[in-house]
Coordinates of C-alpha atoms and ligand atoms in Angstrom, one line a residue:
M278 CA -32.8 -83.2 0.8
S279 CA -31.8 -81.6 -2.2
Y280 CA -33.9 -78.6 -3.7
N281 CA -34.8 -77.3 -7.3
N282 CA -35.5 -73.8 -6.8
I283 CA -33.1 -72.8 -3.6
L284 CA -29.5 -72.6 -3.0
T285 CA -28.7 -73.0 1.2
S286 CA -25.6 -72.9 2.9
L287 CA -24.9 -73.1 6.6
E288 CA -22.0 -70.7 7.4
D289 CA -20.8 -69.5 10.7
S290 CA -24.3 -71.0 12.2
I291 CA -26.2 -69.2 9.4
L292 CA -28.1 -70.6 7.1
T293 CA -28.5 -68.7 4.1
I294 CA -31.3 -69.6 1.8
S295 CA -31.4 -68.2 -1.9
I296 CA -33.9 -68.4 -4.4
N297 CA -32.4 -69.9 -7.5
R298 CA -34.6 -69.0 -10.2
E299 CA -32.4 -66.0 -11.6
S300 CA -33.8 -66.3 -15.5
K301 CA -37.4 -65.6 -14.4
L302 CA -36.3 -62.9 -11.8
N303 CA -36.9 -65.5 -9.0
A304 CA -40.5 -66.0 -9.3
L305 CA -41.9 -67.9 -6.7
T306 CA -43.5 -71.2 -7.7
I307 CA -45.5 -73.2 -5.5
E308 CA -42.6 -75.5 -5.5
T309 CA -40.3 -72.7 -4.7
L310 CA -42.1 -71.7 -1.5
R311 CA -42.7 -75.3 -0.4
E312 CA -38.7 -76.0 -0.2
I313 CA -38.7 -72.6 1.5
K314 CA -40.8 -73.6 4.2
H315 CA -39.1 -77.0 4.0
A316 CA -35.5 -75.7 4.9
V317 CA -36.8 -72.8 7.5
D318 CA -38.6 -76.1 9.0
E319 CA -35.8 -78.1 8.9
A320 CA -34.0 -74.8 10.3
Q321 CA -36.2 -74.9 13.2
T322 CA -34.7 -77.9 14.8
N323 CA -31.0 -77.9 13.6
D324 CA -29.2 -77.1 16.7
E325 CA -26.2 -76.0 14.4
V326 CA -28.6 -73.5 12.3
H327 CA -28.8 -70.0 15.0
G328 CA -30.5 -67.7 12.1
M329 CA -31.4 -67.3 8.7
I330 CA -30.9 -64.8 6.1
L331 CA -33.5 -65.4 3.2
T332 CA -32.5 -63.5 -0.4
G333 CA -32.2 -64.1 -4.1
V334 CA -29.7 -65.2 -6.5
G335 CA -28.1 -62.8 -9.0
E336 CA -28.2 -58.7 -8.9
K337 CA -32.0 -58.1 -9.9
A338 CA -34.1 -59.8 -8.2
F339 CA -34.9 -61.0 -4.8
A340 CA -38.4 -62.3 -5.6
A341 CA -40.5 -60.5 -8.3
G342 CA -43.4 -61.9 -7.3
A343 CA -45.8 -65.1 -7.6
D344 CA -45.2 -66.8 -10.7
I345 CA -47.8 -65.7 -13.0
S346 CA -47.2 -67.8 -16.1
E347 CA -48.1 -70.9 -13.0
F348 CA -51.0 -69.6 -11.7
A349 CA -52.6 -67.9 -14.5
H350 CA -54.9 -70.7 -15.3
F351 CA -56.1 -72.0 -11.8
N352 CA -59.5 -71.9 -10.6
I353 CA -61.4 -70.5 -7.5
E354 CA -60.4 -73.7 -5.8
Q355 CA -56.7 -74.0 -7.0
A356 CA -56.3 -70.4 -6.2
T357 CA -57.5 -70.6 -2.5
R358 CA -55.2 -73.2 -2.2
M359 CA -52.1 -71.8 -3.8
S360 CA -53.1 -68.8 -1.0
A361 CA -53.4 -70.4 2.2
D362 CA -50.3 -72.4 1.0
G363 CA -48.5 -69.8 0.8
H364 CA -49.6 -68.5 4.1
D365 CA -48.6 -71.1 5.7
V366 CA -45.1 -70.6 4.0
M367 CA -45.2 -67.2 5.4
N368 CA -46.3 -68.1 9.4
A369 CA -43.3 -71.0 9.3
I370 CA -41.2 -68.0 8.9
E371 CA -43.1 -65.1 10.8
N372 CA -43.6 -67.6 14.0
G373 CA -40.7 -69.7 14.1
N374 CA -38.6 -69.2 16.9
K375 CA -35.2 -68.3 14.9
V376 CA -34.7 -65.1 13.5
V377 CA -34.7 -64.4 9.5
I378 CA -33.6 -61.6 7.9
A379 CA -34.8 -60.8 4.1
A380 CA -31.6 -59.4 2.5
V381 CA -33.3 -57.5 -1.0
N382 CA -31.4 -57.2 -3.4
G383 CA -33.5 -56.1 -6.2
F384 CA -37.0 -56.7 -7.3
S385 CA -39.2 -57.4 -4.3
L386 CA -42.5 -57.2 -5.7
G387 CA -45.8 -59.1 -4.7
G388 CA -45.1 -62.5 -3.1
G389 CA -41.5 -61.5 -3.0
C390 CA -42.5 -58.3 -1.3
E391 CA -45.4 -60.4 1.0
L392 CA -42.2 -63.1 1.5
A393 CA -39.3 -60.1 2.9
M394 CA -42.5 -58.8 5.2
A395 CA -42.8 -62.4 6.5
C396 CA -39.1 -62.4 7.6
H397 CA -38.3 -60.4 11.1
L398 CA -36.1 -57.8 9.8
R399 CA -35.3 -56.7 6.1
V400 CA -32.3 -55.2 4.7
A401 CA -32.4 -53.6 1.4
S402 CA -29.7 -53.0 -1.3
T403 CA -29.6 -49.5 -2.6
Q404 CA -31.5 -51.2 -5.7
A405 CA -34.1 -52.8 -4.0
K406 CA -37.8 -52.0 -5.6
F407 CA -40.9 -52.9 -3.0
G408 CA -44.4 -53.0 -4.2
Q409 CA -47.3 -54.9 -4.1
P410 CA -49.2 -55.0 -8.1
E411 CA -51.3 -57.6 -8.1
V412 CA -54.3 -54.7 -9.1
N413 CA -52.7 -54.9 -12.5
L414 CA -53.4 -58.5 -12.7
G415 CA -56.9 -58.7 -11.5
V416 CA -56.0 -59.9 -7.6
P417 CA -55.8 -58.8 -4.4
P418 CA -52.3 -59.6 -2.8
G419 CA -52.4 -63.4 -2.0
Y420 CA -49.7 -63.9 0.7
G421 CA -50.4 -61.9 3.6
G422 CA -49.7 -58.7 1.9
T423 CA -52.9 -56.8 3.0
Q424 CA -52.4 -57.4 6.5
R425 CA -48.8 -57.3 7.1
L426 CA -47.9 -54.3 4.8
V427 CA -50.7 -52.2 7.0
Q428 CA -48.4 -53.8 10.1
L429 CA -45.4 -52.4 8.8
V430 CA -46.0 -48.5 7.3
G431 CA -49.7 -47.9 8.3
K432 CA -53.3 -48.1 7.1
G433 CA -52.4 -45.1 4.6
K434 CA -49.5 -45.8 3.2
A435 CA -50.2 -49.3 2.9
M436 CA -53.5 -48.7 1.3
E437 CA -52.1 -46.6 -1.4
L438 CA -49.5 -48.8 -2.7
L439 CA -51.9 -51.6 -2.3
L440 CA -54.2 -49.5 -4.7
T441 CA -51.6 -48.2 -7.1
G442 CA -49.6 -51.2 -7.2
D443 CA -46.7 -48.8 -7.5
A444 CA -43.0 -49.7 -6.9
I445 CA -41.0 -47.9 -4.0
D446 CA -37.4 -47.5 -4.3
A447 CA -35.1 -48.9 -1.3
Q448 CA -34.7 -45.6 0.4
T449 CA -38.5 -45.1 0.2
A450 CA -39.1 -47.9 2.2
L451 CA -36.7 -47.2 4.9
N452 CA -38.4 -43.9 5.4
L453 CA -41.7 -46.0 5.8
G454 CA -40.2 -48.5 8.0
L455 CA -41.1 -51.1 5.5
V456 CA -37.6 -52.1 6.1
N457 CA -34.7 -51.7 8.6
R458 CA -31.5 -50.9 7.0
V459 CA -30.3 -49.3 3.2
V460 CA -26.7 -50.1 2.3
E461 CA -24.5 -50.4 -0.9
P462 CA -25.2 -54.1 -3.0
A463 CA -21.7 -55.0 -2.2
E464 CA -22.1 -54.6 1.6
L465 CA -26.1 -56.1 1.5
M466 CA -24.9 -59.9 2.7
S467 CA -22.3 -58.9 4.9
E468 CA -24.0 -56.1 6.4
T469 CA -27.2 -58.6 7.0
R470 CA -24.9 -61.1 8.0
S471 CA -23.7 -59.2 11.0
L472 CA -26.7 -57.8 11.9
L473 CA -27.9 -61.6 12.4
K474 CA -24.5 -62.2 14.2
K475 CA -25.3 -59.1 16.8
I476 CA -29.2 -61.1 17.3
C477 CA -27.4 -64.6 17.3
G478 CA -25.3 -63.3 20.4
K479 CA -28.2 -62.3 22.7
S480 CA -30.2 -65.0 24.4
P481 CA -32.1 -67.3 22.0
S482 CA -34.9 -67.7 24.1
A483 CA -35.2 -64.1 24.9
V484 CA -35.0 -63.7 21.4
N485 CA -38.0 -66.3 20.9
K486 CA -40.2 -64.7 23.6
V487 CA -39.8 -61.0 21.5
I488 CA -40.9 -62.6 18.4
K489 CA -43.9 -64.5 20.2
C490 CA -45.1 -61.4 22.5
V491 CA -44.8 -58.7 19.5
N492 CA -46.4 -61.0 17.0
D493 CA -48.9 -61.4 19.5
Y494 CA -49.6 -57.4 19.4
F495 CA -51.0 -58.5 15.7
R496 CA -53.1 -61.1 16.4
P497 CA -56.6 -60.8 17.2
N498 CA -58.3 -62.2 20.6
V499 CA -54.8 -62.6 21.8
N500 CA -53.8 -60.8 24.6
G501 CA -50.5 -59.3 23.9
M502 CA -49.6 -57.7 27.4
Q503 CA -50.7 -60.9 29.2
R504 CA -48.2 -62.8 26.7
E505 CA -45.6 -60.8 27.9
I506 CA -46.0 -61.0 31.5
Y507 CA -46.2 -65.1 30.8
E508 CA -43.3 -64.8 28.9
F509 CA -41.6 -62.4 31.5
G510 CA -42.1 -64.9 33.9
E511 CA -41.3 -68.4 32.1
A512 CA -37.7 -66.5 31.4
F513 CA -37.1 -66.3 34.8
E514 CA -36.4 -70.5 34.9
T515 CA -34.3 -70.4 31.6
P516 CA -30.6 -70.9 31.8
D517 CA -30.2 -67.9 29.9
F518 CA -31.2 -65.5 32.5
Q519 CA -29.2 -67.2 35.3
E520 CA -26.3 -66.7 32.8
G521 CA -27.3 -63.3 31.4
T522 CA -27.8 -62.1 35.4
D523 CA -24.5 -64.2 36.5
A524 CA -22.6 -62.8 33.3
F525 CA -23.7 -58.6 34.5
L526 CA -23.4 -59.3 38.2
N527 CA -19.7 -60.4 37.5
K528 CA -18.6 -57.9 35.1
R529 CA -18.1 -61.0 32.5
K530 CA -20.0 -61.4 28.8
P531 CA -22.8 -63.5 28.8
N532 CA -22.1 -66.9 26.9
F533 CA -25.9 -68.1 25.8
R534 CA -27.1 -71.4 25.1
G535 CA -30.3 -71.1 24.6
Ligands
COA234 N1 -43.9 -64.7 -12.9 C1 -43.4 -65.0 -13.8 N2 -42.2 -64.9 -14.3 C2 -41.8 -63.8 -13.9 C3 -42.1 -62.8 -13.3 C4 -43.4 -63.2 -12.3 N3 -44.0 -62.9 -11.2 N4 -41.6 -61.7 -13.3 C5 -40.5 -61.9 -13.9 N5 -40.8 -62.8 -14.6 C6 -39.8 -63.2 -16.0 C7 -40.7 -62.4 -17.3 O1 -41.6 -63.3 -17.8 C8 -38.9 -63.0 -18.0 O2 -39.3 -64.2 -18.6 P1 -38.7 -65.0 -19.9 O3 -37.4 -63.9 -20.1 O4 -38.9 -65.8 -20.5 O5 -39.2 -64.0 -20.9 C9 -38.1 -63.2 -17.0 O6 -38.9 -63.0 -15.6 C10 -37.2 -61.3 -16.8 O7 -38.4 -60.4 -16.5 P2 -38.5 -59.0 -17.4 O8 -40.1 -58.9 -17.6 O9 -38.0 -59.3 -19.2 O10 -37.5 -58.4 -16.9 P3 -38.0 -56.7 -17.0 O11 -36.2 -56.2 -16.5 O12 -38.2 -56.6 -18.4 O13 -38.9 -56.2 -15.9 C11 -40.3 -56.5 -13.9 C12 -39.0 -56.4 -14.5 C13 -39.8 -57.1 -12.5 C14 -40.7 -54.5 -13.7 C15 -41.5 -57.1 -14.7 O14 -40.5 -58.7 -14.9 C16 -42.4 -57.6 -13.7 O15 -43.4 -56.6 -14.0 N6 -43.0 -59.0 -13.3 C17 -43.8 -59.3 -12.6 C18 -44.4 -58.4 -11.2 C19 -45.4 -59.0 -10.6 O16 -46.3 -58.4 -10.5 N7 -45.6 -59.4 -9.5 C20 -46.7 -59.8 -8.8 C21 -47.1 -61.2 -9.1 S1 -48.4 -61.5 -8.5

């Protein structure tokens, strides 16, 4: 499928999805989010894709939020639909079976911050800025920001960021646990690729089980401990487990197939 708002490239088993609205600081229109979801969904069943990187075109922005000009005149029904559809996109990334890393190259505000938070890991350039400025527009975040920010940085700091709308720099985001690494802009893509390559070298089925178990910690009415017991047991009948244990016992490197 050809896209209007994103670029995709598959190299070395890594699919890079780049938001391509540089003149609008990669603001997320509804169509942009739909295209991201389509690319992510398709990658889940594409054996050639082992992991994904999500980034923004240009040096200034990862994504400066949902596109304000698009939703400025929405009514309750349209806005509710917009939020629910946005949640579907974020959930598709978060609950997918392949690791997605956000390479945050600049502004990651509002929906842009929410998109980065839906990814499994975040690598930020020193130029990145994070924030949930929705209170300045008269709305709360609508793509999961009130929930995932709390999960990542804790209630106290999340409440402060959400209530003030203040943006923070990459180093502050690192200190808070909002991002995993901070690197120079020139190294952003290579560092992100090397982190993803490292994960892609592990057992895909174990990686998938880790994602499910960790996500279950945050699901109401789901017992994450029970899920872990189940996934641990299930792992013992996977080819990856045979390969991993055989490789260890025979002092060789494992060659996982997933
Ligand atoms: N929605 C729609 N358009 C946006 C946008 C958004 N979230 N963020 C930036 N843009 C557009 C601007 O309107 C401008 O378009 P124009 O050149 O046609 O006028 C272009 O991107 C460049 O932005 P500009 O504001 O001129 O850049 P800046 O460097 O002066 O400021 C920001 C950068 C990020 C501080 C500022 O763009 C901003 O505050 N954006 C909105 C952030 C926000 O509230 N996000 C949450 C939305 S829910």
